[in-house]
């Protein structure tokens, strides 16, 4: 909008060139260009840039606006053709209201360059999930001393005519009239998004030795299956050619059945043989699988809180051996971890105000030990303006408090959990970053606090700095075994722990170290947010048109 006019006898002919910066790199690489729009200062570009989006990475973008000279056709553009540029992170665009962000263009000294309007939308990739239930009637008897033990195997057809298994039902023992449990499967797994693609279903009799007996088969499609949303669909089970013979689907309470290819051995034995039974689709329902971006675009805010370890085991901050020591040339491990995580999360928080606490120190004026003191020394409003504000308050606290102990996590976890409990409708989600150097002193209380917090809209990131062993932290990160406390199990896995030393770049490149750390600790946040929304049946709010 309102671009510079570089032409003498007409308006500019602008083109946008998009550059991307690699993770942990300072180098910009051209990603692509829009079309050139002639003779306008307010172009609406048609060409879209399709980017892979990663919540856990800082994906820096640069948009350069150029006036393309006549006949240049994508050639290298000269300085005289430059109309301005804008720098933005992809997360900022996605985190902005309705995925729409307007930024001023800069770069031409002494001139107003206008603005660039960026819009982001997520490409649909067949995100529907199907839940269906089937039963069968009068299946062939395969076992000598009892009835059959039937189960179903679903196959998706491929482009080359082959089939890929995509689901097996459970085995229903000793019956010719089984009713299988409802099951859920993504539409893309069932038919790869092609509603008319063949879905083949085999019926087997289970045998303990694995040599399951083939009862019969039928074929259908997603489109055909979906009709069961309004009425039953019945399929005849026949022998087929074992490569996708079509069954004859029918609808209604008691539909007439037309035989398909029949079991030849059965037909020889019994002249009255009609089929090897029928399978009825009892129910079929479709739900959309919402994504992290759906919730962010619907207005969900990520509220970021920081808690920093001020225990004496970190060492005197004025000494180079201290984990809190910051030289004029290098940030401390605490500051690096804070910047790595905070600079990404801040893109999804509209007010950019972050509560920041310290724990394990004696605080002025009376020297009392505190495990949740505000870094900005304002108990009524512990929020700091942006990540730089948090860093400034952290460094100020290092000069005013006395490092002490013990290392207690529970107070600050409970503090954030209290805030999370105030709004549970999906519009707010809290992320607590705890940076620590050592062993937890209040393990039982911390486990209890995490189990309680697992029912709330919040996640906890723990970054361990320094050379200590962090075995206790692994227990809190419930990837292997679900965390429990006093007989209660965590409703969700909400903790992600990483030791910072695993991400330090050998060459001393702090930017690369921060990128590696952020990528790992933030990778689970989208899934954790989705798990909360799903367990509470919270749908994304529809963005205003």
XYZ file of C-alpha atoms in Angstrom:
545
model
C 0.000 0.000 0.000
C 1.173 3.550 -0.902
C 4.474 2.473 -2.441
C 7.178 4.827 -3.683
C 6.630 6.059 -7.228
C 9.846 5.488 -9.185
C 8.522 6.038 -12.713
C 8.556 9.462 -14.350
C 5.581 9.132 -16.686
C 3.593 6.382 -14.903
C 3.397 4.609 -11.556
C 5.818 1.913 -10.317
C 5.771 -1.686 -11.599
C 6.380 -3.507 -8.262
C 7.502 -7.060 -7.571
C 8.090 -8.723 -4.162
C 11.151 -10.897 -3.593
C 10.949 -13.222 -0.547
C 14.141 -14.199 1.275
C 14.416 -16.784 4.073
C 17.042 -17.181 6.761
C 18.149 -20.676 7.746
C 17.784 -21.779 11.377
C 20.839 -20.585 13.311
C 22.220 -18.853 10.200
C 22.608 -15.183 9.299
C 22.585 -15.844 5.544
C 19.535 -14.812 3.495
C 18.517 -16.956 0.526
C 15.976 -16.015 -2.124
C 12.857 -18.196 -1.876
C 10.802 -16.770 -4.698
C 9.232 -13.766 -6.417
C 5.709 -12.599 -7.050
C 4.496 -11.560 -10.447
C 5.143 -7.987 -11.583
C 2.076 -5.735 -11.454
C 2.296 -2.813 -13.842
C 1.579 0.815 -13.131
C 0.289 0.746 -9.522
C 1.309 1.896 -6.056
C -1.218 -0.412 -4.377
C -0.632 -3.875 -5.867
C -2.500 -7.021 -4.784
C -0.182 -9.893 -5.653
C -1.730 -13.183 -6.753
C 1.206 -15.543 -6.402
C 1.327 -17.381 -3.049
C 4.449 -18.626 -1.283
C 3.981 -22.117 0.212
C 6.226 -22.513 3.274
C 6.726 -25.325 5.765
C 5.802 -23.950 9.198
C 7.524 -25.067 12.422
C 6.261 -23.608 15.689
C 9.520 -24.495 17.433
C 11.762 -22.567 15.014
C 12.356 -18.868 14.462
C 11.621 -18.644 10.741
C 12.851 -15.209 9.681
C 11.492 -13.765 6.441
C 12.528 -10.686 4.458
C 10.258 -9.102 1.865
C 12.024 -6.802 -0.608
C 9.925 -4.560 -2.871
C 11.435 -3.678 -6.234
C 10.496 -1.694 -9.269
C 11.254 -4.083 -12.121
C 12.823 -2.221 -15.046
C 11.291 -2.809 -18.510
C 12.522 -6.045 -20.096
C 14.448 -7.244 -17.016
C 12.377 -10.456 -16.619
C 13.705 -11.637 -13.252
C 17.249 -10.317 -13.691
C 19.379 -8.979 -10.854
C 17.781 -5.739 -9.687
C 19.765 -2.557 -9.097
C 19.760 -0.175 -6.124
C 17.903 2.447 -8.149
C 14.943 0.055 -8.361
C 14.603 -0.588 -4.599
C 11.208 0.352 -3.072
C 11.743 -0.826 0.531
C 11.753 -3.943 2.680
C 10.185 -5.530 5.749
C 11.529 -8.129 8.187
C 9.144 -10.484 9.977
C 9.081 -13.949 11.566
C 6.586 -16.419 10.113
C 5.267 -16.976 13.644
C 4.395 -13.285 13.882
C 2.147 -13.525 10.833
C 0.443 -16.710 12.051
C 0.134 -15.336 15.594
C -1.425 -12.057 14.438
C -5.173 -11.532 14.422
C -6.779 -13.610 11.641
C -3.307 -14.380 10.263
C -3.097 -10.839 8.871
C -0.122 -8.561 9.565
C 0.695 -5.094 8.204
C 4.270 -3.808 8.440
C 5.876 -0.520 7.345
C 8.418 -0.767 4.533
C 11.808 0.788 5.285
C 15.233 1.048 3.681
C 15.047 4.114 1.465
C 16.609 6.996 3.460
C 14.431 10.055 3.946
C 11.351 8.574 2.274
C 8.140 6.906 3.371
C 8.016 3.590 1.594
C 4.425 2.581 2.386
C 3.382 -0.714 3.984
C 3.208 -4.419 3.137
C 0.207 -6.532 4.126
C 0.901 -10.234 4.754
C -1.763 -12.921 5.041
C -1.124 -16.511 6.153
C -3.451 -19.473 5.814
C -2.938 -23.157 6.485
C -3.275 -25.481 3.520
C -5.926 -28.120 4.093
C -4.507 -31.634 3.942
C -7.581 -33.819 4.436
C -7.691 -33.437 8.217
C -10.979 -35.290 8.729
C -11.170 -38.286 11.058
C -13.747 -41.043 10.584
C -15.344 -43.111 13.343
C -17.223 -46.204 12.178
C -18.682 -49.421 13.551
C -19.431 -52.651 11.697
C -21.085 -55.972 12.448
C -21.468 -59.194 10.441
C -24.178 -61.794 10.021
C -24.013 -65.510 9.132
C -20.306 -65.643 8.341
C -18.826 -68.956 7.218
C -17.917 -71.367 9.998
C -14.175 -72.079 9.847
C -13.343 -73.787 13.148
C -13.984 -77.540 13.540
C -14.911 -77.493 17.233
C -16.464 -74.030 17.442
C -17.598 -71.070 15.436
C -15.302 -68.619 13.692
C -13.255 -65.903 15.458
C -13.711 -63.127 12.890
C -11.841 -59.882 12.351
C -11.654 -57.339 9.522
C -8.623 -56.000 7.643
C -8.955 -52.691 5.735
C -6.771 -51.911 2.698
C -6.263 -48.616 0.862
C -5.703 -48.913 -2.886
C -2.591 -47.290 -4.329
C -2.042 -45.498 -7.634
C -0.306 -48.574 -9.092
C -3.205 -50.920 -8.310
C -1.624 -52.483 -5.212
C -3.145 -52.339 -1.727
C -1.747 -51.112 1.592
C -3.148 -52.277 4.918
C -4.510 -49.351 6.941
C -6.533 -50.899 9.798
C -7.334 -54.146 11.607
C -10.298 -54.590 13.914
C -10.132 -56.613 17.103
C -10.967 -60.339 17.032
C -14.454 -61.298 18.232
C -14.262 -64.871 19.548
C -16.529 -67.831 18.734
C -19.343 -66.216 16.752
C -20.664 -66.023 13.206
C -22.471 -62.757 14.024
C -19.753 -60.481 15.425
C -20.206 -56.849 16.435
C -16.881 -55.018 16.329
C -16.051 -52.028 18.514
C -16.211 -48.567 16.926
C -12.803 -47.408 15.670
C -11.299 -44.161 14.431
C -9.085 -43.656 11.380
C -7.866 -40.528 9.523
C -9.456 -40.100 6.100
C -6.008 -39.708 4.521
C -5.045 -43.158 5.877
C -8.242 -44.707 4.524
C -8.218 -43.223 1.012
C -5.445 -40.612 0.841
C -8.087 -37.910 0.445
C -9.547 -39.484 -2.733
C -13.187 -40.186 -1.831
C -13.746 -42.509 -4.798
C -10.626 -44.628 -4.314
C -11.313 -48.337 -3.647
C -11.225 -49.495 -0.035
C -10.955 -53.303 0.194
C -12.053 -55.121 3.341
C -11.081 -58.739 4.022
C -12.866 -60.923 6.560
C -10.706 -63.487 8.377
C -11.116 -66.195 10.987
C -8.380 -65.794 13.586
C -6.110 -68.772 14.338
C -3.669 -68.903 17.211
C -0.771 -70.010 14.981
C -1.171 -66.969 12.717
C -2.459 -68.896 9.698
C -5.764 -67.012 9.676
C -8.490 -68.458 7.429
C -9.851 -66.218 4.691
C -13.664 -65.989 4.905
C -14.288 -63.497 2.122
C -13.983 -59.907 1.019
C -15.880 -56.907 -0.283
C -14.910 -53.521 -1.652
C -16.274 -50.032 -1.229
C -15.086 -46.402 -1.179
C -15.056 -43.537 1.278
C -17.945 -41.891 -0.572
C -19.995 -45.081 -0.350
C -19.170 -45.584 3.326
C -20.186 -42.032 4.145
C -23.758 -42.734 3.082
C -24.116 -44.723 6.301
C -24.399 -41.392 8.126
C -28.099 -41.518 7.267
C -28.815 -45.247 6.791
C -27.325 -48.707 7.266
C -25.167 -50.107 4.460
C -24.942 -53.885 3.973
C -22.211 -55.669 1.986
C -22.122 -59.265 0.806
C -18.948 -61.142 1.674
C -17.679 -63.185 -1.271
C -14.506 -64.992 -2.270
C -13.553 -62.487 -4.966
C -10.247 -62.473 -6.833
C -8.341 -61.386 -3.711
C -7.556 -58.063 -5.399
C -10.519 -55.858 -4.715
C -13.715 -57.385 -6.145
C -16.609 -55.063 -5.528
C -19.268 -56.110 -3.064
C -22.833 -55.021 -3.634
C -23.679 -52.329 -1.089
C -27.339 -51.813 -0.233
C -29.186 -49.537 2.114
C -32.251 -49.906 4.255
C -33.324 -51.964 7.235
C -33.722 -55.241 5.343
C -32.229 -54.736 1.867
C -32.285 -57.262 -0.971
C -28.845 -58.721 -1.563
C -27.222 -59.393 -4.921
C -24.380 -61.934 -4.803
C -20.904 -60.904 -5.892
C -18.096 -63.319 -6.839
C -18.776 -66.329 -4.623
C -16.588 -68.718 -2.715
C -16.132 -71.470 -5.353
C -15.414 -74.235 -2.853
C -18.584 -73.381 -0.932
C -20.593 -73.260 -4.135
C -19.444 -76.775 -5.111
C -20.459 -78.179 -1.749
C -23.769 -76.339 -1.402
C -25.934 -75.636 -4.426
C -27.988 -73.174 -2.362
C -24.878 -71.178 -1.388
C -25.493 -67.443 -1.729
C -22.496 -65.828 -0.030
C -20.122 -66.163 2.914
C -22.194 -63.809 5.065
C -22.861 -60.102 5.182
C -21.162 -57.135 6.839
C -23.252 -54.167 7.942
C -21.912 -50.666 8.475
C -23.814 -49.622 11.607
C -22.506 -46.083 11.979
C -20.191 -43.646 10.246
C -19.323 -40.161 11.487
C -16.739 -37.570 10.429
C -14.971 -34.989 12.556
C -12.374 -32.433 11.600
C -8.980 -32.817 13.227
C -8.091 -29.291 14.315
C -4.514 -28.066 14.164
C -2.441 -25.772 16.365
C -2.759 -23.051 13.722
C -6.577 -23.343 13.808
C -6.562 -22.392 17.496
C -4.000 -19.599 17.106
C -5.992 -18.097 14.218
C -9.126 -18.461 16.338
C -7.586 -16.169 18.946
C -5.920 -18.517 21.451
C -3.125 -16.613 23.216
C 0.053 -18.216 24.555
C 0.927 -16.695 27.936
C 4.628 -17.090 28.679
C 5.978 -17.131 32.255
C 9.635 -17.466 33.277
C 11.078 -18.871 36.520
C 14.843 -18.663 37.098
C 16.961 -20.555 39.629
C 18.753 -18.204 42.058
C 20.192 -20.895 44.358
C 23.780 -20.643 45.620
C 24.896 -23.738 43.683
C 25.006 -21.534 40.557
C 28.075 -19.738 41.942
C 28.672 -16.034 42.560
C 27.339 -14.119 39.530
C 30.430 -11.885 39.489
C 32.755 -14.897 38.994
C 33.442 -16.315 35.508
C 32.807 -19.838 36.868
C 29.190 -18.923 37.760
C 26.356 -20.152 35.545
C 24.867 -16.659 35.922
C 28.068 -14.926 34.765
C 27.661 -12.812 31.643
C 30.789 -11.437 29.993
C 30.695 -8.365 27.762
C 30.976 -10.739 24.798
C 28.759 -13.652 25.770
C 25.389 -14.251 27.432
C 25.071 -16.640 30.381
C 23.466 -20.052 29.862
C 20.372 -18.730 31.678
C 20.068 -15.741 29.349
C 20.620 -17.908 26.264
C 17.886 -20.369 27.271
C 15.507 -17.514 28.051
C 16.083 -15.795 24.694
C 15.936 -19.059 22.716
C 12.478 -19.995 24.007
C 11.039 -16.554 24.669
C 11.781 -15.009 21.293
C 9.649 -17.653 19.592
C 6.751 -17.763 22.068
C 6.415 -13.967 22.164
C 5.090 -14.032 18.588
C 1.906 -15.696 19.889
C 1.263 -13.299 22.785
C -0.468 -10.081 21.725
C 0.510 -7.875 24.701
C 4.153 -9.100 24.905
C 4.001 -8.837 28.725
C 5.653 -11.772 30.489
C 5.494 -12.536 34.229
C 9.015 -13.422 35.421
C 9.965 -14.947 38.777
C 13.042 -16.096 40.605
C 13.293 -18.830 43.241
C 15.787 -19.948 45.877
C 17.147 -16.536 46.939
C 17.091 -14.232 49.976
C 15.420 -11.044 48.881
C 15.672 -7.494 50.267
C 14.930 -5.760 52.502
C 14.640 -8.424 55.232
C 16.553 -11.280 53.589
C 13.655 -13.774 53.600
C 13.981 -16.834 51.357
C 11.515 -16.719 48.446
C 10.606 -19.273 45.780
C 8.488 -17.000 43.578
C 9.745 -13.435 43.821
C 9.050 -11.099 40.866
C 12.205 -10.242 38.960
C 10.967 -6.678 38.450
C 10.406 -6.288 42.220
C 6.701 -5.538 41.646
C 4.543 -8.109 43.429
C 1.324 -6.523 42.116
C 2.452 -6.678 38.484
C 5.341 -9.123 37.857
C 5.093 -8.746 34.064
C 8.044 -7.491 32.032
C 7.797 -5.803 28.635
C 9.077 -8.286 26.057
C 11.942 -10.739 26.368
C 14.400 -7.847 26.621
C 12.434 -6.597 29.642
C 12.690 -10.030 31.264
C 16.451 -10.108 30.645
C 16.865 -6.633 32.097
C 14.911 -7.557 35.265
C 16.866 -10.819 35.596
C 20.210 -9.012 35.476
C 18.954 -6.398 37.950
C 17.854 -9.131 40.383
C 21.305 -10.737 40.238
C 22.668 -7.478 41.666
C 20.105 -7.136 44.485
C 19.297 -10.630 45.856
C 21.455 -13.155 47.696
C 21.708 -16.565 46.034
C 20.681 -19.211 48.563
C 18.397 -22.268 48.390
C 16.773 -24.790 48.364
C 15.581 -25.582 44.807
C 11.782 -25.637 45.034
C 9.652 -25.803 41.875
C 6.175 -26.320 43.349
C 5.465 -22.686 44.396
C 5.973 -21.211 40.934
C 4.162 -24.117 39.204
C 1.188 -23.565 41.521
C 1.369 -19.815 40.839
C 1.007 -20.318 37.064
C -1.564 -23.098 37.536
C -3.677 -20.656 39.539
C -3.619 -18.219 36.613
C -4.391 -21.019 34.126
C -7.385 -22.140 36.207
C -8.978 -18.685 35.824
C -9.633 -19.141 32.081
C -10.206 -22.680 30.799
C -12.305 -21.998 27.674
C -9.368 -22.378 25.269
C -8.749 -18.673 24.735
C -5.629 -18.744 26.948
C -2.827 -21.314 27.175
C 0.084 -20.910 29.598
C 3.693 -21.966 29.037
C 6.020 -21.937 32.053
C 9.773 -21.981 31.415
C 11.857 -23.087 34.413
C 15.637 -22.715 34.095
C 17.618 -24.497 36.821
C 21.054 -25.871 37.616
C 20.389 -28.722 39.970
C 18.444 -31.313 41.867
C 14.887 -30.505 42.989
C 14.473 -30.212 46.764
C 10.652 -30.531 46.810
C 10.173 -33.480 44.444
C 6.967 -34.786 46.067
C 5.320 -31.365 46.071
C 6.474 -30.728 42.487
C 4.968 -34.005 41.262
C 1.707 -33.164 43.012
C 1.702 -29.681 41.434
C 2.338 -31.086 37.934
C -0.379 -33.743 38.233
C -2.847 -31.017 39.239
C -1.636 -28.698 36.461
C -2.036 -31.439 33.828
C -5.801 -30.825 33.869
C -5.286 -27.128 33.096
C -4.378 -25.230 29.890
C -0.639 -25.121 30.541
C 2.704 -26.696 29.643
C 6.005 -26.692 31.528
C 9.453 -26.490 29.937
C 12.448 -27.248 32.166
C 15.934 -26.392 30.914
C 18.820 -27.733 32.985
C 22.035 -25.678 32.821
C 25.479 -26.644 34.059
C 27.199 -30.008 34.558
C 24.804 -31.554 37.144
C 23.051 -34.871 36.634
C 19.324 -34.380 36.061
C 17.844 -37.862 36.604
C 14.941 -36.489 38.650
C 13.935 -34.204 35.786
C 13.548 -37.194 33.470
C 10.875 -38.569 35.817
C 8.921 -35.308 35.527
C 9.096 -35.499 31.722
C 6.478 -38.236 31.383
C 7.434 -39.449 27.908
C 8.128 -43.006 29.063
C 6.028 -43.381 32.236
C 3.013 -41.201 33.025
C 3.758 -39.053 36.076
C 1.762 -39.864 39.215
C 1.404 -38.509 42.746
C -0.366 -40.134 45.678
C -2.305 -42.498 43.411
C -3.318 -39.800 40.913
C -1.955 -39.897 37.365
C -1.265 -36.857 35.228
C -4.138 -36.300 32.820
C -1.694 -35.258 30.065
C 2.068 -35.170 29.552
C 2.752 -31.441 30.007
C 6.476 -31.402 30.919
C 9.416 -31.227 28.522
C 12.926 -31.379 30.035
C 16.241 -30.870 28.222
C 19.810 -30.315 29.474
C 21.212 -27.183 27.835
C 24.687 -28.716 27.429
C 23.317 -31.068 24.756
C 22.646 -28.095 22.470
C 25.812 -26.031 22.870
C 27.546 -25.590 19.521
C 31.177 -26.779 19.609
C 32.353 -23.714 17.688
C 30.810 -21.360 20.252
C 28.048 -20.148 17.896
C 25.413 -18.965 20.378
C 22.780 -18.325 17.693
C 23.028 -21.951 16.565
C 22.913 -23.197 20.176
C 19.736 -21.192 20.812
C 18.092 -22.458 17.607
C 18.842 -26.081 18.508
C 17.516 -25.654 22.044
C 14.313 -23.916 20.984
C 13.606 -26.538 18.329
C 13.687 -29.359 20.870
C 11.973 -27.785 23.882
C 9.141 -26.188 21.912
C 8.409 -29.120 19.595
C 5.867 -30.665 22.002
C 3.916 -27.471 22.787
C 1.486 -27.664 19.815
C 0.561 -31.290 20.607
C 0.181 -30.498 24.317
C -2.140 -27.602 23.511
C -4.156 -29.825 21.159
C -4.417 -32.576 23.778
C -5.942 -30.099 26.251
C -8.437 -28.788 23.706
C -9.404 -32.302 22.654
C -9.968 -33.630 26.177
C -12.208 -30.614 26.872
C -13.930 -30.789 23.467
C -12.957 -27.170 22.782
C -13.259 -26.183 19.123
C -11.264 -23.299 17.625
C -13.145 -20.031 17.522
C -14.036 -18.890 14.049
C -11.975 -15.864 13.051
C -13.949 -12.815 11.984
C -14.215 -12.616 8.189
